[in-house]
PDB file of C-alpha atoms in Angstrom:
ATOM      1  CA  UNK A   1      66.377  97.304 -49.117  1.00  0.00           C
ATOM      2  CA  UNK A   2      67.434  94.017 -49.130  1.00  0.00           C
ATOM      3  CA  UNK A   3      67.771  91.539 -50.933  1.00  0.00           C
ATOM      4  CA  UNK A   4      67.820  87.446 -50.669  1.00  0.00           C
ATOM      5  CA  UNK A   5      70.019  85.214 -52.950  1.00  0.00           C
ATOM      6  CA  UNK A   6      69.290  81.934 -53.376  1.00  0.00           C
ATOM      7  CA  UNK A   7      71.439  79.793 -54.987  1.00  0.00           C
ATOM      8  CA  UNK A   8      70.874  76.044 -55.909  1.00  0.00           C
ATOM      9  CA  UNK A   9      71.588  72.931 -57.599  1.00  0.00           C
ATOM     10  CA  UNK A  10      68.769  71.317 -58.574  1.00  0.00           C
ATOM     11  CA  UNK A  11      68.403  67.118 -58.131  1.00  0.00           C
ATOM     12  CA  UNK A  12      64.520  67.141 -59.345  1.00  0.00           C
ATOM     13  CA  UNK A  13      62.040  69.029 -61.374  1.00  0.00           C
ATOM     14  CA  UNK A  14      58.683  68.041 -61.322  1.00  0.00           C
ATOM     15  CA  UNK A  15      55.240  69.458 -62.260  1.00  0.00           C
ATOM     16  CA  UNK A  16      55.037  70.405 -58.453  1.00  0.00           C
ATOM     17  CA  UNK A  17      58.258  72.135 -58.276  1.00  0.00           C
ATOM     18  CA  UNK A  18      57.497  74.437 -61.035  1.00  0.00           C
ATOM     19  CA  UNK A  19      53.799  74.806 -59.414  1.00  0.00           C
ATOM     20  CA  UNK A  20      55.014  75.457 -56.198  1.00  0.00           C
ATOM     21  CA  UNK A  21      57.841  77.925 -57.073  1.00  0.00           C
ATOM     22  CA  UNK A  22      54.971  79.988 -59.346  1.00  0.00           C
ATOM     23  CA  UNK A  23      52.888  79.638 -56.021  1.00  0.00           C
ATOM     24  CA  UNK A  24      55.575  81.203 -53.291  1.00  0.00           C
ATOM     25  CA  UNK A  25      56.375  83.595 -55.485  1.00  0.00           C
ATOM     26  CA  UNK A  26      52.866  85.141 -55.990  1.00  0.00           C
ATOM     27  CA  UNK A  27      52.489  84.387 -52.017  1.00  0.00           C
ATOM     28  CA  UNK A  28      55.834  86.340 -51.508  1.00  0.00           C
ATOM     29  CA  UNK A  29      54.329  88.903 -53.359  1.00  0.00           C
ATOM     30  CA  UNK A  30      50.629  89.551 -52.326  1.00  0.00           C
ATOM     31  CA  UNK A  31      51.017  89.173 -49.255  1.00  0.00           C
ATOM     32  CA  UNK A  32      54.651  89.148 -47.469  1.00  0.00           C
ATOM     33  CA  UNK A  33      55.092  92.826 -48.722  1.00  0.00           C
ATOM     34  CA  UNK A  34      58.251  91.241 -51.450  1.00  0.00           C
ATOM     35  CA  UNK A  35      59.440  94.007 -53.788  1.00  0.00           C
ATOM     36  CA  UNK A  36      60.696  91.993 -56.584  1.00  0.00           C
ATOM     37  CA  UNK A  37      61.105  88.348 -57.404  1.00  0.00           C
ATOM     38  CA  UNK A  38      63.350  87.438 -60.102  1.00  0.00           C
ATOM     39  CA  UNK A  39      64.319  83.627 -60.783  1.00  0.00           C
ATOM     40  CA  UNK A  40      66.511  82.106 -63.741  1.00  0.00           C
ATOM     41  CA  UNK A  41      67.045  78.239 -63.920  1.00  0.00           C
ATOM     42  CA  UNK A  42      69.827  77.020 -66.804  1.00  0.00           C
ATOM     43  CA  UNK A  43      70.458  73.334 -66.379  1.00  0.00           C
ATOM     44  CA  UNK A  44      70.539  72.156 -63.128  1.00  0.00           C
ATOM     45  CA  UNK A  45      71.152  75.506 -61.720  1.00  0.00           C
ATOM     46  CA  UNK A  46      68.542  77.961 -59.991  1.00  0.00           C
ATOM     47  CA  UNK A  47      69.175  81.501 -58.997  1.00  0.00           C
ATOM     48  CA  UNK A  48      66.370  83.589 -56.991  1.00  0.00           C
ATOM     49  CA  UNK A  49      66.793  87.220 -55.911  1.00  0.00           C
ATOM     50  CA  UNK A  50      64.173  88.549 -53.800  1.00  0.00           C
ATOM     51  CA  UNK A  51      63.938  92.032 -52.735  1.00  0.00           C
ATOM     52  CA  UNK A  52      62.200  93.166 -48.903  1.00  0.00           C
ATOM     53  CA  UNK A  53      61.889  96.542 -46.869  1.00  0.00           C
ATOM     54  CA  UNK A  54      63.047  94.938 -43.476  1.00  0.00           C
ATOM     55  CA  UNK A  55      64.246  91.626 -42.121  1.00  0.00           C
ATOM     56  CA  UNK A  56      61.188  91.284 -40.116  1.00  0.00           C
ATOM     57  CA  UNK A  57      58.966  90.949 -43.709  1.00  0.00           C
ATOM     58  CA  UNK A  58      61.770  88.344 -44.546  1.00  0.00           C
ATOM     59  CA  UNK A  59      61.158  86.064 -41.327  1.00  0.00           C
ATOM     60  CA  UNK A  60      57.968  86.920 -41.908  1.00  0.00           C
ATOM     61  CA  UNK A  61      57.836  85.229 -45.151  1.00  0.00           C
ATOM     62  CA  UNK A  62      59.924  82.543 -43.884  1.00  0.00           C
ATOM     63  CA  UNK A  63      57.405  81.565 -41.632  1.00  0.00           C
ATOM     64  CA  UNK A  64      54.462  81.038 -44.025  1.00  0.00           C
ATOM     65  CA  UNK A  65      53.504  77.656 -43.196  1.00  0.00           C
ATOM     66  CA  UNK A  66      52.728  77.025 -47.155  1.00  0.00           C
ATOM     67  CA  UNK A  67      56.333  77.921 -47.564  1.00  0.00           C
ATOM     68  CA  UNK A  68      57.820  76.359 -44.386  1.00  0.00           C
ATOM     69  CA  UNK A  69      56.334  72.918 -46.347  1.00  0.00           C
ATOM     70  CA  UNK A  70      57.440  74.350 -49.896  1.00  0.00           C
ATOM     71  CA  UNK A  71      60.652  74.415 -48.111  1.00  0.00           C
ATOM     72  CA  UNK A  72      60.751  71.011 -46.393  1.00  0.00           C
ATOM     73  CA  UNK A  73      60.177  69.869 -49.901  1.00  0.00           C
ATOM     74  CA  UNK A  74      62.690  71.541 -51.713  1.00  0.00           C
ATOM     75  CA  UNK A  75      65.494  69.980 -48.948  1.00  0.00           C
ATOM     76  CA  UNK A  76      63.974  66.651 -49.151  1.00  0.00           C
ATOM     77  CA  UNK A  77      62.600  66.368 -52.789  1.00  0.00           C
ATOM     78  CA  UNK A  78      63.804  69.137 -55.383  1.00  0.00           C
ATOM     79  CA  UNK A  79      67.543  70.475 -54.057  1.00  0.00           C
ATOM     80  CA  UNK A  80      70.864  68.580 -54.354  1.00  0.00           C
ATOM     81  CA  UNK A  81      72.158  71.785 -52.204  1.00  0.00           C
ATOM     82  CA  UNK A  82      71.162  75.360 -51.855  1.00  0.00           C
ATOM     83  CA  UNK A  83      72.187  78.436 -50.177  1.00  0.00           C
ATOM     84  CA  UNK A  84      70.724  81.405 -48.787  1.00  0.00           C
ATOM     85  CA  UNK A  85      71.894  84.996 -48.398  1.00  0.00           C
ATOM     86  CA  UNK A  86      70.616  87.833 -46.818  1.00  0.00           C
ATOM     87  CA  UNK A  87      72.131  90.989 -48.226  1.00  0.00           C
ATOM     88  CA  UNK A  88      71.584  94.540 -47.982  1.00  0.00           C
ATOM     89  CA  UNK A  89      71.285  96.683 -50.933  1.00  0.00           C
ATOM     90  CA  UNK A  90      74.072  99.811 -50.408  1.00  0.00           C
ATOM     91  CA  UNK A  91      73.721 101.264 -53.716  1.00  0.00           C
ATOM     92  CA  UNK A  92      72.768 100.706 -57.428  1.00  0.00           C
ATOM     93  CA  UNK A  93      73.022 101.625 -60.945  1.00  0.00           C
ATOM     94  CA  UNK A  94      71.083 100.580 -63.971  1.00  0.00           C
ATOM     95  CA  UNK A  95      70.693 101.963 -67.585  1.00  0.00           C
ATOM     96  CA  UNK A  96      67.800 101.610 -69.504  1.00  0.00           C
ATOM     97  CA  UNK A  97      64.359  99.532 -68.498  1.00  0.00           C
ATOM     98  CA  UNK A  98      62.105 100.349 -65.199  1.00  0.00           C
ATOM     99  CA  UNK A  99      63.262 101.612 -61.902  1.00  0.00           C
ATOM    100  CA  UNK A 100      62.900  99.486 -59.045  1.00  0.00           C
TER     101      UNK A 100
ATOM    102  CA  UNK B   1      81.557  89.995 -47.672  1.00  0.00           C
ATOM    103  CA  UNK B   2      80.065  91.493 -50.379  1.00  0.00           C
ATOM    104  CA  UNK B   3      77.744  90.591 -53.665  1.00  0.00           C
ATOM    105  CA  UNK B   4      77.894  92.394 -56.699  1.00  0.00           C
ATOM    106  CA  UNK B   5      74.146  91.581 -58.253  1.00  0.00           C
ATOM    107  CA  UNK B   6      74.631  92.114 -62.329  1.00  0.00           C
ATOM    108  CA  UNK B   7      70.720  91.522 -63.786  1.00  0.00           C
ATOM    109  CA  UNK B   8      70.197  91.871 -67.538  1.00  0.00           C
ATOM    110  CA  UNK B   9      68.021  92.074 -70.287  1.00  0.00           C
ATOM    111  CA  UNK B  10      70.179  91.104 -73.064  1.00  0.00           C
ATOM    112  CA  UNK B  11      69.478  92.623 -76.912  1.00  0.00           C
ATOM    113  CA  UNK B  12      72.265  90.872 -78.650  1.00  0.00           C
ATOM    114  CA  UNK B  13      74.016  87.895 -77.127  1.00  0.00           C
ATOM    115  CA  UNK B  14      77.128  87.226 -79.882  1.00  0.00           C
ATOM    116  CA  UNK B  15      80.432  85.037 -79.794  1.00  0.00           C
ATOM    117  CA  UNK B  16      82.495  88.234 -78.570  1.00  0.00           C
ATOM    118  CA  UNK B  17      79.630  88.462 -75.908  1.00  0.00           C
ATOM    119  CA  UNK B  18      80.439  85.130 -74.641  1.00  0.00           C
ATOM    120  CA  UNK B  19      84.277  84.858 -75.225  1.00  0.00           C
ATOM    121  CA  UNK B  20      84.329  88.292 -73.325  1.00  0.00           C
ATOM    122  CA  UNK B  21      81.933  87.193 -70.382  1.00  0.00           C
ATOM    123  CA  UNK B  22      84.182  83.955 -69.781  1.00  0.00           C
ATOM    124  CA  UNK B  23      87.600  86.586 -69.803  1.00  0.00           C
ATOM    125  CA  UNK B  24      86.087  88.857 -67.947  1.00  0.00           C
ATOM    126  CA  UNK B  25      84.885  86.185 -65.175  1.00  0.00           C
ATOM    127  CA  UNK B  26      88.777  84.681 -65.312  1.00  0.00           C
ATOM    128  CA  UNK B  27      89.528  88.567 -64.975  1.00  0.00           C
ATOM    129  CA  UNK B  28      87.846  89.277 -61.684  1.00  0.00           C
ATOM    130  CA  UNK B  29      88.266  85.750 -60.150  1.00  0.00           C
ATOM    131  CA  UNK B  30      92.435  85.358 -60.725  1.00  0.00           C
ATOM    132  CA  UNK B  31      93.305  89.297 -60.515  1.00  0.00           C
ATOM    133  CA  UNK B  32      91.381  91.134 -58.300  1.00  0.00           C
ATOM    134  CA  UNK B  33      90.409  88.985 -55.919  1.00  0.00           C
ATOM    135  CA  UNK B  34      86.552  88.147 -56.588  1.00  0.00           C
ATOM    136  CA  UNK B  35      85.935  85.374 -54.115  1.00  0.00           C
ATOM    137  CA  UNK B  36      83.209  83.759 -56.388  1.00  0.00           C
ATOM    138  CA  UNK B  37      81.287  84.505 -59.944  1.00  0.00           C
ATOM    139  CA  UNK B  38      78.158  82.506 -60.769  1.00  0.00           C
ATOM    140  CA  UNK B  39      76.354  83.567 -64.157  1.00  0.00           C
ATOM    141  CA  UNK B  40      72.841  82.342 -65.192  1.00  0.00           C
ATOM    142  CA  UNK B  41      70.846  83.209 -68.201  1.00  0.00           C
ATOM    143  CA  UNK B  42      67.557  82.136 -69.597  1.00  0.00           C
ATOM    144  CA  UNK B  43      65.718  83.281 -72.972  1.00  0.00           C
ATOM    145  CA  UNK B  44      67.227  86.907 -72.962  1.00  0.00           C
ATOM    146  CA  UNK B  45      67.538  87.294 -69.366  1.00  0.00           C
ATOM    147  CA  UNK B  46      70.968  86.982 -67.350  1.00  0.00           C
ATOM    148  CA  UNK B  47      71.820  87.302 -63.036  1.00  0.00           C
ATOM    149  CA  UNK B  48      75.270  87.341 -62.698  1.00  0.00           C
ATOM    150  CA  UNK B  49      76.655  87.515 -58.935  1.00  0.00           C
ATOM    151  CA  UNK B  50      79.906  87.750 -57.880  1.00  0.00           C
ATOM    152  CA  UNK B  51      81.465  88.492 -54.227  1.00  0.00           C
ATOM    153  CA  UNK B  52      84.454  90.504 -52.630  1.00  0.00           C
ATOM    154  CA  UNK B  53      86.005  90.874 -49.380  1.00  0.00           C
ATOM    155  CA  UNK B  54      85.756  94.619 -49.746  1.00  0.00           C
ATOM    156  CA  UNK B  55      84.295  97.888 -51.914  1.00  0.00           C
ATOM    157  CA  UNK B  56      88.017  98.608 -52.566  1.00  0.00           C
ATOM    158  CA  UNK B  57      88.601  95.582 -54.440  1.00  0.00           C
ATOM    159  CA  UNK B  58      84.891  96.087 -56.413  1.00  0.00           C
ATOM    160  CA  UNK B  59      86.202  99.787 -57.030  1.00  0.00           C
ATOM    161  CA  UNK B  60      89.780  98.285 -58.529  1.00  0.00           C
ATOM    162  CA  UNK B  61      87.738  95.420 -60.575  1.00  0.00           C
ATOM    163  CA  UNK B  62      85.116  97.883 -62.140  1.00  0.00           C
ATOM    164  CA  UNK B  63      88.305 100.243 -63.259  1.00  0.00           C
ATOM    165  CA  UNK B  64      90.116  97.495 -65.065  1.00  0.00           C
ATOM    166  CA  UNK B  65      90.901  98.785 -68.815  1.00  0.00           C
ATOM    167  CA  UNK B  66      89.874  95.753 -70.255  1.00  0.00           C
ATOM    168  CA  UNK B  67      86.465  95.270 -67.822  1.00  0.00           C
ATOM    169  CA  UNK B  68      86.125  99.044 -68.794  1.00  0.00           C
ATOM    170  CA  UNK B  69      86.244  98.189 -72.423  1.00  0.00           C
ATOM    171  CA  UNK B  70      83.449  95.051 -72.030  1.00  0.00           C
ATOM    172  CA  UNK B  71      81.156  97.853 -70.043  1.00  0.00           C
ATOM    173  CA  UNK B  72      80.924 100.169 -72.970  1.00  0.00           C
ATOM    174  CA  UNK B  73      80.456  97.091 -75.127  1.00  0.00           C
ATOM    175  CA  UNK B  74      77.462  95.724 -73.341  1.00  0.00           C
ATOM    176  CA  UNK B  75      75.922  99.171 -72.697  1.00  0.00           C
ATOM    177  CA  UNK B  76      76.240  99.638 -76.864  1.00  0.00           C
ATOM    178  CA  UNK B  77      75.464  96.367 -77.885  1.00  0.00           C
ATOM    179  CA  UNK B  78      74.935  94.041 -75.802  1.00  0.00           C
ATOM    180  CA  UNK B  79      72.049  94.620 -73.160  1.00  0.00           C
ATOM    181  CA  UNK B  80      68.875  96.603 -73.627  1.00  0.00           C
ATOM    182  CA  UNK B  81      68.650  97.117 -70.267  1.00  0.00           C
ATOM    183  CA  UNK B  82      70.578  95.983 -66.837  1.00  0.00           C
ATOM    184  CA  UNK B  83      71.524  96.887 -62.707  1.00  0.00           C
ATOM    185  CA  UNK B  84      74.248  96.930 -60.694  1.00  0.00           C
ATOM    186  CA  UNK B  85      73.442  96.556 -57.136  1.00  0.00           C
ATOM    187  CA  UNK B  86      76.503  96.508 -54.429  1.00  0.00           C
ATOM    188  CA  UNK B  87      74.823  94.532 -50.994  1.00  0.00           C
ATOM    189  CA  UNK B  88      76.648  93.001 -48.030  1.00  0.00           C
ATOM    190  CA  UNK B  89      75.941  89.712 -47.233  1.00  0.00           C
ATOM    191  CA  UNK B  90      74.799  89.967 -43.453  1.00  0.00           C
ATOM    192  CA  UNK B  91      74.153  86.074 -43.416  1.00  0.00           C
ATOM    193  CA  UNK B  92      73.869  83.137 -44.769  1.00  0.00           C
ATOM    194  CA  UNK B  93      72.733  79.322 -44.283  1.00  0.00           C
ATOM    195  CA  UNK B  94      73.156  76.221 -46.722  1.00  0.00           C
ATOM    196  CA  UNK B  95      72.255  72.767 -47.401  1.00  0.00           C
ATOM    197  CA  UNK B  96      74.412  70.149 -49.006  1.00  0.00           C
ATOM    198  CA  UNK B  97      77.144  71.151 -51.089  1.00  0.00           C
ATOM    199  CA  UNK B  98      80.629  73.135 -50.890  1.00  0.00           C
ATOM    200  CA  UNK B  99      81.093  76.042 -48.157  1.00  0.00           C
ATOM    201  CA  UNK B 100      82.039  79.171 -49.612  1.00  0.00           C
TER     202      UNK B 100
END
């Protein structure tokens, strides 16, 4: 498993941000094969984890061309800065709630 | 590099909840050698991430007395539900900002 961390500093949230992030998640989702999508804003800050099989489903998804203009957005419009990890999942714990 | 991925539900967020969050962050960043800590929550939901040069110094950080002493805490009162995954950070990119 792994998983994607996106950090970022927001400089601008609009109507279409918040439409658009609802939007690649769903795509991300339905039909990039995406195990789990999990975003928190507070303030200016954003945090998305997304969880994938392989790295191929990743560049798959990073090649969407609705994302690929979601993302030219997001560097010219919505982000001050952002960062992006690609991690994989060696082990994990939880109490309580569902399983992955 | 590593990232520690801490996601919560949270049940009861108090003053000791938040005084013990901020030590425990001060805890990991000035004594056992946590490279970075970024903590998000919104409504009752919270991502915390932090990274490590190595499992050794995760393994040292999660057997701190005091760090021990916040686990039980959030596990009894605290969260109603959370994870713990351990990934490596295989790559990264960024826009704007600090480097890490």
């Amino acid at each position: 498993m792994y998983a994607v961390i996106f950090t970022a500093t927001m400089k601008l949230a609009d109507d279409e941000y918040f439409e658009t992030a609802a939007r690649m998640r769903e795509l991300a989702l339905s039909r990039y094969g995406c195990r789990e999508f999990t975003a928190l804003s507070e303030g200016n800050q954003e945090i998305a984890i997304s969880y994938w099989d392989s790295e191929s489903d990743i560049s798959a998804w990073k090649s969407d061309p609705a994302h690929q203009q979601a993302q030219r957005l997001g560097r010219e419009q919505w982000y001050a800065s952002y960062r992006v990890q690609v991690a994989r999942v060696e082990r994990q714990y939880q109490q309580g709630g569902e399983s992955l």
